[in-house]
């Protein structure tokens, strides 16, 4: 039973923004025995997997990037999927963690040995790995969700989720049924509409869509960013200030919330002339209750003669189309599910067993919760990056990930300095924290409607109830008395 001070081994699960950022933070802090396990064949996480047409970020690239790795060569203010994936790989390579990644390795179980104070990870191929510390960075948006619709398996044409885009399917001239109007659909529908013969969009609820102030960066921009890095840092700071105000607007009635509402209303009125279509595209919930979307092309795509918006719920999938509840059959050659992700099923399907046989999924059966979204009582030396209640309604998740990675380093440093073998959050501290978070969330706009932010019981286990700055401050100022060193 050796203390963590004698060169602890750390295993990070996942090689997206969270996993790579955590690995870099550990290496910069002097932790040399770091391994990253990635089930895919390259780094990037959701930015590797989501290759649908038009895939892009809705946060400006100056902020949707690591603070320690600015990129003066972004081609757009809001970068596309290939550039973001390449950026993550570049960071991993330049900071010496790309060679630490084992690809094609998916963790099935993680079990803690109290006598040895070590974790045993079992992969889906049966391999056993032993490590002192585990950091799960599998994210909240990594498992596509497809609704269990009657007849879904009977459809005779190609059918796939937007996160598993089948590029072998030629949509030219095809009748395409799109189920869902979330962040992915509003990006790929405008791209496929000019190619397909006809697109039928099934909308369960209308989203708020606001203008996206995108632009292509010129060579002059990139030269300025390279030669005067401060100019890009200033841009990042200004973007951070604006997005923090946007976050606050989701929590309170502010001038920013009114401005966003005016932006949505103006976009809808100018881009959709048909009053009936405009009515069907008007949300029935408060601004911010569901994810606010950014697009300049969504509304124009829905006004095309070869695009139809269906607001009657889907009744079942037919062999050659989709049946709506109003009895209308909509023929389709291809079905695309833009139905989001299983965001509230944290770490699933991984099975995690902590001290005393504690089962993490059983612990979370009424909704996931963790101290700062990071630590769970009875799970020593186990951390979750992008864990429960760390998602944002606005701003860049990268700021949250960096803060969490910094907290992991702080806790391991404290354990090593004390000659301890393990560190875990106190049960009462985690319960008090969760009570605070849930109280604040019950008073937030997110409690006003059903969305992917909430579980079936209404509990909001995804979102952070404050600003990014608050989370960063709390991760940087960890109370030593909140943790048990053993």
Coordinates of C-alpha atoms in Angstrom, one line a residue:
X1 CA 0.0 0.0 0.0
X2 CA 2.1 2.8 -1.3
X3 CA 1.2 6.5 -0.8
X4 CA 0.3 8.6 -3.9
X5 CA 3.6 10.5 -3.4
X6 CA 5.6 7.7 -4.9
X7 CA 4.8 8.4 -8.6
X8 CA 1.1 7.6 -8.8
X9 CA -0.4 6.2 -11.9
X10 CA -3.3 8.1 -13.4
X11 CA -5.7 6.8 -16.0
X12 CA -7.9 9.2 -17.9
X13 CA -10.9 7.8 -19.8
X14 CA -11.8 9.7 -22.9
X15 CA -9.7 11.8 -25.3
X16 CA -12.0 14.7 -26.1
X17 CA -11.5 18.2 -24.8
X18 CA -12.0 17.0 -21.1
X19 CA -9.6 14.1 -21.3
X20 CA -6.8 15.9 -23.3
X21 CA -7.1 19.0 -21.1
X22 CA -6.8 16.9 -17.9
X23 CA -3.9 14.9 -19.2
X24 CA -2.1 18.1 -20.1
X25 CA -2.8 19.6 -16.7
X26 CA -1.4 16.5 -15.0
X27 CA 1.7 16.4 -17.1
X28 CA 2.4 20.1 -16.5
X29 CA 2.0 19.5 -12.8
X30 CA 4.7 16.8 -12.9
X31 CA 2.6 13.6 -13.1
X32 CA 4.6 11.5 -15.5
X33 CA 2.7 8.2 -15.3
X34 CA -0.5 9.2 -17.2
X35 CA -2.4 7.0 -19.6
X36 CA -5.4 8.0 -21.7
X37 CA -7.8 5.3 -22.8
X38 CA -10.0 6.1 -25.9
X39 CA -12.5 3.8 -27.4
X40 CA -12.2 5.5 -30.8
X41 CA -9.3 5.5 -33.3
X42 CA -8.3 9.1 -32.8
X43 CA -8.7 12.0 -30.3
X44 CA -11.5 14.5 -30.5
X45 CA -14.5 13.0 -28.7
X46 CA -17.7 14.5 -30.0
X47 CA -15.7 16.5 -32.5
X48 CA -14.4 13.3 -34.0
X49 CA -17.7 11.5 -34.0
X50 CA -20.1 14.3 -35.2
X51 CA -19.2 14.6 -38.9
X52 CA -22.7 15.5 -40.2
X53 CA -22.9 18.2 -42.9
X54 CA -22.5 21.7 -41.4
X55 CA -21.2 20.5 -38.0
X56 CA -19.8 23.5 -36.2
X57 CA -19.5 25.1 -32.8
X58 CA -21.9 27.8 -31.5
X59 CA -19.2 29.3 -29.3
X60 CA -16.6 31.6 -30.8
X61 CA -13.3 29.7 -31.3
X62 CA -11.3 32.3 -29.3
X63 CA -13.1 31.0 -26.2
X64 CA -13.9 27.5 -27.3
X65 CA -10.2 26.6 -26.9
X66 CA -7.8 26.0 -24.1
X67 CA -6.5 29.1 -22.3
X68 CA -2.9 27.7 -22.5
X69 CA -3.1 26.9 -26.2
X70 CA -4.5 29.8 -28.3
X71 CA -4.8 29.1 -32.0
X72 CA -4.1 32.1 -34.2
X73 CA -5.0 30.1 -37.3
X74 CA -8.8 29.6 -36.8
X75 CA -10.4 30.0 -40.2
X76 CA -13.7 31.2 -38.8
X77 CA -15.0 33.0 -35.8
X78 CA -17.2 29.9 -35.2
X79 CA -15.1 26.9 -36.3
X80 CA -16.3 23.8 -38.1
X81 CA -15.9 20.3 -36.9
X82 CA -12.7 19.4 -38.9
X83 CA -10.8 22.4 -37.5
X84 CA -11.9 21.7 -33.9
X85 CA -10.9 18.0 -34.2
X86 CA -7.5 19.0 -35.7
X87 CA -7.0 21.6 -32.9
X88 CA -7.5 19.0 -30.2
X89 CA -5.1 16.6 -31.9
X90 CA -2.5 19.5 -32.3
X91 CA -2.8 20.3 -28.6
X92 CA -2.4 16.7 -27.6
X93 CA 0.7 16.3 -29.8
X94 CA 2.4 19.6 -28.9
X95 CA 1.9 19.0 -25.2
X96 CA 3.2 15.5 -25.2
X97 CA 0.0 13.6 -24.5
X98 CA -0.8 12.1 -27.9
X99 CA 1.7 9.3 -27.3
X100 CA 0.0 8.6 -24.0
X101 CA -3.3 7.6 -25.6
X102 CA -4.3 4.0 -26.1
X103 CA -6.8 3.9 -28.9
X104 CA -9.5 1.3 -29.4
X105 CA -9.8 0.7 -25.7
X106 CA -13.3 1.0 -24.1
X107 CA -13.7 0.6 -20.3
X108 CA -16.5 -1.7 -19.2
X109 CA -16.0 -1.7 -15.4
X110 CA -14.0 0.1 -12.8
X111 CA -13.6 -1.4 -9.3
X112 CA -11.8 0.0 -6.2
X113 CA -9.6 -2.2 -4.0
X114 CA -9.7 -0.8 -0.5
X115 CA -6.7 -2.8 0.7
X116 CA -4.5 -1.7 -2.1
X117 CA -6.1 1.7 -2.6
X118 CA -6.0 1.1 -6.4
X119 CA -8.5 0.8 -9.2
X120 CA -8.9 -2.1 -11.6
X121 CA -10.3 -1.2 -15.0
X122 CA -11.7 -4.0 -17.2
X123 CA -12.1 -3.3 -20.9
X124 CA -14.7 -4.6 -23.2
X125 CA -12.1 -7.0 -24.6
X126 CA -11.5 -8.5 -21.1
X127 CA -8.1 -6.8 -20.5
X128 CA -7.5 -5.7 -16.8
X129 CA -5.6 -2.5 -16.1
X130 CA -4.5 -1.3 -12.6
X131 CA -4.1 2.3 -11.7
X132 CA -4.0 4.6 -8.6
X133 CA -6.2 7.3 -9.9
X134 CA -9.1 7.3 -12.4
X135 CA -10.4 10.4 -14.2
X136 CA -13.5 9.8 -16.3
X137 CA -13.8 12.3 -19.1
X138 CA -16.4 10.6 -21.2
X139 CA -18.6 13.7 -21.4
X140 CA -22.3 14.3 -21.3
X141 CA -23.0 14.2 -25.1
X142 CA -21.2 11.1 -26.2
X143 CA -24.1 8.5 -26.4
X144 CA -26.6 9.2 -29.2
X145 CA -30.3 8.8 -28.2
X146 CA -32.8 7.3 -30.6
X147 CA -36.4 7.1 -29.5
X148 CA -38.0 3.7 -29.3
X149 CA -40.7 4.4 -31.9
X150 CA -43.0 1.7 -33.1
X151 CA -41.9 0.3 -36.4
X152 CA -38.4 1.8 -36.2
X153 CA -36.8 -1.5 -37.1
X154 CA -39.2 -2.1 -40.0
X155 CA -38.0 0.9 -42.0
X156 CA -36.5 -0.5 -45.3
X157 CA -34.2 2.4 -46.2
X158 CA -31.1 3.8 -44.6
X159 CA -31.6 5.2 -41.1
X160 CA -29.0 6.7 -38.8
X161 CA -28.4 9.2 -36.0
X162 CA -26.7 12.5 -36.9
X163 CA -23.8 11.6 -34.6
X164 CA -23.3 8.4 -36.6
X165 CA -23.7 10.0 -40.0
X166 CA -23.6 7.5 -42.8
X167 CA -21.5 9.2 -45.6
X168 CA -22.1 6.3 -47.9
X169 CA -25.7 7.2 -48.3
X170 CA -26.2 9.6 -51.2
X171 CA -29.1 11.9 -50.4
X172 CA -29.3 13.4 -53.9
X173 CA -32.9 13.4 -55.0
X174 CA -34.0 11.4 -52.0
X175 CA -37.0 11.9 -49.7
X176 CA -35.5 12.5 -46.3
X177 CA -37.3 12.5 -43.0
X178 CA -35.6 14.3 -40.2
X179 CA -36.7 13.7 -36.6
X180 CA -35.8 16.5 -34.3
X181 CA -35.0 20.2 -34.4
X182 CA -32.1 20.5 -32.0
X183 CA -28.6 21.9 -32.3
X184 CA -27.5 19.3 -34.9
X185 CA -30.6 19.4 -37.0
X186 CA -30.5 23.2 -37.5
X187 CA -27.0 22.7 -38.9
X188 CA -27.4 19.8 -41.2
X189 CA -30.9 20.5 -42.6
X190 CA -29.9 23.6 -44.4
X191 CA -26.9 21.6 -45.9
X192 CA -28.9 18.7 -47.2
X193 CA -32.0 20.6 -48.3
X194 CA -30.5 21.8 -51.6
X195 CA -29.4 18.2 -52.4
X196 CA -32.3 16.1 -51.4
X197 CA -35.4 15.8 -53.4
X198 CA -37.6 16.6 -50.4
X199 CA -37.0 17.0 -46.7
X200 CA -39.7 16.5 -44.0
X201 CA -38.7 17.9 -40.6
X202 CA -40.6 16.6 -37.6
X203 CA -40.6 19.1 -34.8
X204 CA -41.7 18.2 -31.3
X205 CA -41.2 21.8 -30.0
X206 CA -39.9 24.9 -31.7
X207 CA -36.5 26.1 -30.5
X208 CA -35.4 29.7 -30.1
X209 CA -33.0 30.4 -32.9
X210 CA -31.0 33.6 -32.9
X211 CA -28.6 35.2 -35.4
X212 CA -25.1 33.7 -35.5
X213 CA -22.5 36.5 -36.0
X214 CA -20.1 34.3 -37.9
X215 CA -17.4 35.4 -40.3
X216 CA -14.4 34.1 -42.1
X217 CA -11.1 35.2 -40.7
X218 CA -8.8 36.8 -43.3
X219 CA -5.1 36.4 -43.7
X220 CA -4.7 39.8 -42.0
X221 CA -6.6 38.5 -39.0
X222 CA -4.4 35.5 -38.7
X223 CA -1.2 37.5 -39.1
X224 CA -2.3 39.9 -36.4
X225 CA -3.1 37.0 -34.0
X226 CA 0.3 35.5 -34.7
X227 CA 2.4 38.7 -34.4
X228 CA 0.3 40.3 -31.7
X229 CA -1.1 37.5 -29.5
X230 CA -2.5 40.1 -27.1
X231 CA -5.1 41.0 -29.8
X232 CA -6.5 37.4 -29.6
X233 CA -6.4 37.4 -25.8
X234 CA -8.4 40.6 -25.8
X235 CA -10.9 39.1 -28.2
X236 CA -11.2 36.0 -25.9
X237 CA -11.7 38.2 -22.9
X238 CA -14.5 40.2 -24.6
X239 CA -16.2 37.0 -25.7
X240 CA -16.0 35.6 -22.2
X241 CA -17.6 38.7 -20.8
X242 CA -20.4 38.6 -23.3
X243 CA -21.0 34.8 -22.8
X244 CA -21.1 35.3 -19.0
X245 CA -23.8 37.9 -19.5
X246 CA -25.6 35.4 -21.7
X247 CA -25.3 32.8 -18.9
X248 CA -26.7 35.3 -16.4
X249 CA -29.6 36.1 -18.8
X250 CA -30.6 32.4 -18.5
X251 CA -30.8 32.7 -14.8
X252 CA -32.3 36.2 -14.4
X253 CA -34.3 38.7 -16.4
X254 CA -31.6 41.0 -17.7
X255 CA -31.2 43.4 -20.6
X256 CA -29.2 40.6 -22.4
X257 CA -32.2 38.3 -22.2
X258 CA -34.4 41.0 -23.7
X259 CA -31.8 41.6 -26.4
X260 CA -31.6 37.8 -27.2
X261 CA -35.4 37.7 -27.4
X262 CA -35.5 40.6 -29.8
X263 CA -32.8 39.0 -31.9
X264 CA -34.9 35.8 -32.2
X265 CA -38.1 37.7 -33.0
X266 CA -36.4 39.9 -35.6
X267 CA -34.8 36.8 -37.3
X268 CA -38.1 34.9 -37.4
X269 CA -40.0 37.9 -38.8
X270 CA -37.5 38.8 -41.5
X271 CA -36.8 35.3 -42.6
X272 CA -40.2 33.7 -42.4
X273 CA -42.9 35.6 -44.3
X274 CA -45.7 33.0 -44.0
X275 CA -47.7 33.8 -40.8
X276 CA -48.8 30.2 -40.3
X277 CA -45.3 28.8 -40.6
X278 CA -44.1 31.6 -38.3
X279 CA -46.7 30.6 -35.8
X280 CA -45.6 27.0 -35.8
X281 CA -42.0 28.1 -35.4
X282 CA -42.8 30.1 -32.3
X283 CA -41.6 28.4 -29.1
X284 CA -44.2 27.6 -26.4
X285 CA -41.7 27.9 -23.5
X286 CA -39.7 30.7 -21.9
X287 CA -36.5 31.8 -23.6
X288 CA -33.6 29.7 -22.2
X289 CA -35.7 26.9 -20.8
X290 CA -34.3 24.7 -23.6
X291 CA -31.0 25.3 -25.4
X292 CA -30.9 28.5 -27.4
X293 CA -29.7 27.8 -30.9
X294 CA -27.6 30.0 -33.3
X295 CA -28.2 29.9 -37.1
X296 CA -28.7 32.2 -40.0
X297 CA -29.8 29.4 -42.3
X298 CA -32.4 27.4 -40.3
X299 CA -35.5 29.5 -41.0
X300 CA -34.7 30.1 -44.7
X301 CA -34.3 26.3 -45.1
X302 CA -37.8 25.7 -43.7
X303 CA -39.3 28.2 -46.2
X304 CA -38.1 26.2 -49.2
X305 CA -40.8 24.6 -51.4
X306 CA -39.0 21.2 -51.0
X307 CA -38.9 21.3 -47.2
X308 CA -42.0 20.6 -45.0
X309 CA -42.3 21.2 -41.3
X310 CA -44.5 18.7 -39.5
X311 CA -45.6 19.6 -35.9
X312 CA -47.9 16.6 -35.4
X313 CA -46.0 14.1 -33.2
X314 CA -44.6 11.0 -34.8
X315 CA -46.9 8.0 -34.3
X316 CA -44.7 5.3 -35.9
X317 CA -42.1 4.6 -38.5
X318 CA -43.4 2.8 -41.6
X319 CA -41.4 0.6 -44.0
X320 CA -41.3 3.5 -46.5
X321 CA -42.0 6.6 -44.4
X322 CA -43.2 8.1 -41.1
X323 CA -46.7 8.3 -39.8
X324 CA -47.8 11.3 -37.8
X325 CA -50.4 11.3 -35.1
X326 CA -52.8 13.3 -37.3
X327 CA -52.9 10.3 -39.6
X328 CA -50.7 11.7 -42.4
X329 CA -48.2 9.4 -44.0
X330 CA -45.0 11.1 -45.0
X331 CA -43.0 9.0 -47.5
X332 CA -39.3 8.8 -47.0
X333 CA -36.3 7.0 -48.5
X334 CA -34.0 7.9 -45.7
X335 CA -34.6 8.7 -42.0
X336 CA -32.2 10.8 -40.0
X337 CA -32.5 11.1 -36.2
X338 CA -31.5 14.5 -34.9
X339 CA -32.7 13.4 -31.5
X340 CA -29.8 14.4 -29.3
X341 CA -27.9 12.4 -26.6
X342 CA -28.5 10.4 -23.4
X343 CA -27.1 13.4 -21.5
X344 CA -28.4 12.4 -18.0
X345 CA -27.0 8.8 -18.1
X346 CA -23.6 9.8 -16.8
X347 CA -20.8 7.3 -17.4
X348 CA -23.2 4.6 -18.7
X349 CA -22.8 1.9 -19.7
X350 CA -19.6 1.8 -17.6
X351 CA -20.1 0.0 -14.2
X352 CA -18.2 1.7 -11.4
X353 CA -17.8 0.1 -7.9
X354 CA -16.2 2.1 -5.1
X355 CA -15.3 1.5 -1.5
X356 CA -17.5 -0.9 0.5
X357 CA -19.0 -2.2 -2.8
X358 CA -20.7 1.1 -3.5
X359 CA -22.4 1.0 -7.0
X360 CA -22.2 4.3 -8.8
X361 CA -25.2 3.7 -11.0
X362 CA -27.2 2.7 -8.0
X363 CA -26.1 5.8 -6.2
X364 CA -27.2 7.8 -9.1
X365 CA -30.5 6.0 -9.8
X366 CA -32.5 9.1 -8.8
X367 CA -30.2 11.4 -10.7
X368 CA -26.5 11.9 -10.9
X369 CA -24.8 14.2 -8.4
X370 CA -21.2 14.9 -7.4
X371 CA -19.3 17.6 -5.5
X372 CA -18.5 20.3 -8.1
X373 CA -19.5 17.6 -10.6
X374 CA -16.2 16.1 -9.8
X375 CA -16.1 13.9 -6.7
X376 CA -18.5 11.3 -5.3
X377 CA -18.3 10.0 -1.7
X378 CA -17.0 6.4 -1.3
X379 CA -15.2 6.6 -4.6
X380 CA -11.6 7.6 -3.6
X381 CA -9.2 8.7 -6.2
X382 CA -12.0 8.8 -8.8
X383 CA -12.9 12.0 -10.5
X384 CA -15.4 13.0 -13.2
X385 CA -14.6 15.8 -15.6
X386 CA -17.7 17.3 -17.3
X387 CA -19.7 15.5 -14.6
X388 CA -23.1 16.2 -13.2
X389 CA -24.3 19.8 -13.1
X390 CA -21.3 21.2 -15.0
X391 CA -23.0 21.8 -18.4
X392 CA -23.7 25.3 -19.5
X393 CA -26.7 27.0 -21.2
X394 CA -24.3 29.4 -22.7
X395 CA -20.5 30.2 -22.8
X396 CA -17.7 27.7 -23.4
X397 CA -17.6 24.4 -21.6
X398 CA -13.8 24.4 -22.0
X399 CA -13.5 26.9 -19.1
X400 CA -15.4 24.5 -16.9
X401 CA -13.2 21.6 -18.0
X402 CA -10.0 23.4 -17.3
X403 CA -11.2 24.4 -13.8
X404 CA -12.1 20.7 -13.1
X405 CA -8.7 19.5 -14.3
X406 CA -7.0 22.1 -12.0
X407 CA -9.1 20.8 -9.1
X408 CA -7.9 17.2 -9.8
X409 CA -4.3 18.3 -9.7
X410 CA -4.9 20.3 -6.5
X411 CA -6.4 17.3 -4.7
X412 CA -3.7 14.9 -5.8
X413 CA -1.0 17.3 -4.8
X414 CA -2.6 17.6 -1.3
X415 CA -2.8 13.8 -1.0
X416 CA 0.8 13.4 -2.0
X417 CA 2.0 16.1 0.3
X418 CA 0.3 14.4 3.2
X419 CA 1.6 11.0 2.3
X420 CA -1.9 9.8 1.8
X421 CA -3.0 6.9 -0.4
X422 CA -6.4 8.3 -1.3
X423 CA -8.6 11.4 -1.4
X424 CA -12.4 11.4 -1.3
X425 CA -15.0 14.1 -0.7
X426 CA -17.0 13.9 2.6
X427 CA -20.5 12.6 2.3
X428 CA -22.1 15.5 4.2
X429 CA -20.2 18.0 2.1
X430 CA -21.4 16.5 -1.2
X431 CA -25.0 16.3 0.1
X432 CA -24.9 20.0 1.2
X433 CA -23.5 21.0 -2.2
X434 CA -26.1 19.0 -4.1
X435 CA -28.9 20.5 -2.0
X436 CA -27.6 24.0 -2.9
X437 CA -27.3 23.2 -6.6
X438 CA -30.8 21.7 -6.8
X439 CA -32.4 24.6 -4.9
X440 CA -30.9 27.1 -7.2
X441 CA -31.9 25.0 -10.3
X442 CA -35.5 24.8 -9.1
X443 CA -35.5 28.6 -9.2
X444 CA -34.0 28.7 -12.7
X445 CA -35.6 28.9 -16.1
X446 CA -34.6 25.3 -16.8
X447 CA -37.2 24.1 -14.3
X448 CA -40.0 25.5 -16.4
X449 CA -40.2 22.9 -19.2
X450 CA -39.1 19.4 -20.1
X451 CA -35.8 19.2 -22.0
X452 CA -32.7 17.1 -22.3
X453 CA -31.3 19.0 -19.3
X454 CA -33.7 17.1 -17.0
X455 CA -34.3 13.5 -16.2
X456 CA -37.7 11.8 -16.3
X457 CA -38.4 12.7 -12.7
X458 CA -37.7 16.4 -13.4
X459 CA -34.3 16.6 -11.7
X460 CA -31.8 18.7 -13.5
X461 CA -28.5 16.8 -13.3
X462 CA -26.8 18.4 -16.3
X463 CA -26.5 22.2 -15.8
X464 CA -24.5 24.4 -13.6
X465 CA -26.7 27.0 -11.8
X466 CA -24.3 29.9 -11.9
X467 CA -21.6 31.6 -14.0
X468 CA -18.4 30.0 -15.2
X469 CA -16.5 32.4 -13.0
X470 CA -18.2 31.0 -9.9
X471 CA -17.3 27.4 -10.9
X472 CA -13.7 28.4 -11.6
X473 CA -13.4 30.1 -8.2
X474 CA -14.9 27.2 -6.3
X475 CA -12.5 24.7 -8.1
X476 CA -9.5 26.9 -7.3
X477 CA -10.5 27.4 -3.6
X478 CA -11.1 23.8 -2.4
X479 CA -11.7 23.6 1.3
X480 CA -9.2 21.0 2.7
X481 CA -11.8 20.0 5.4
X482 CA -14.2 19.0 2.7
X483 CA -12.1 16.0 1.8
X484 CA -10.9 12.9 3.6
X485 CA -7.2 11.8 3.1
X486 CA -6.5 8.2 4.0

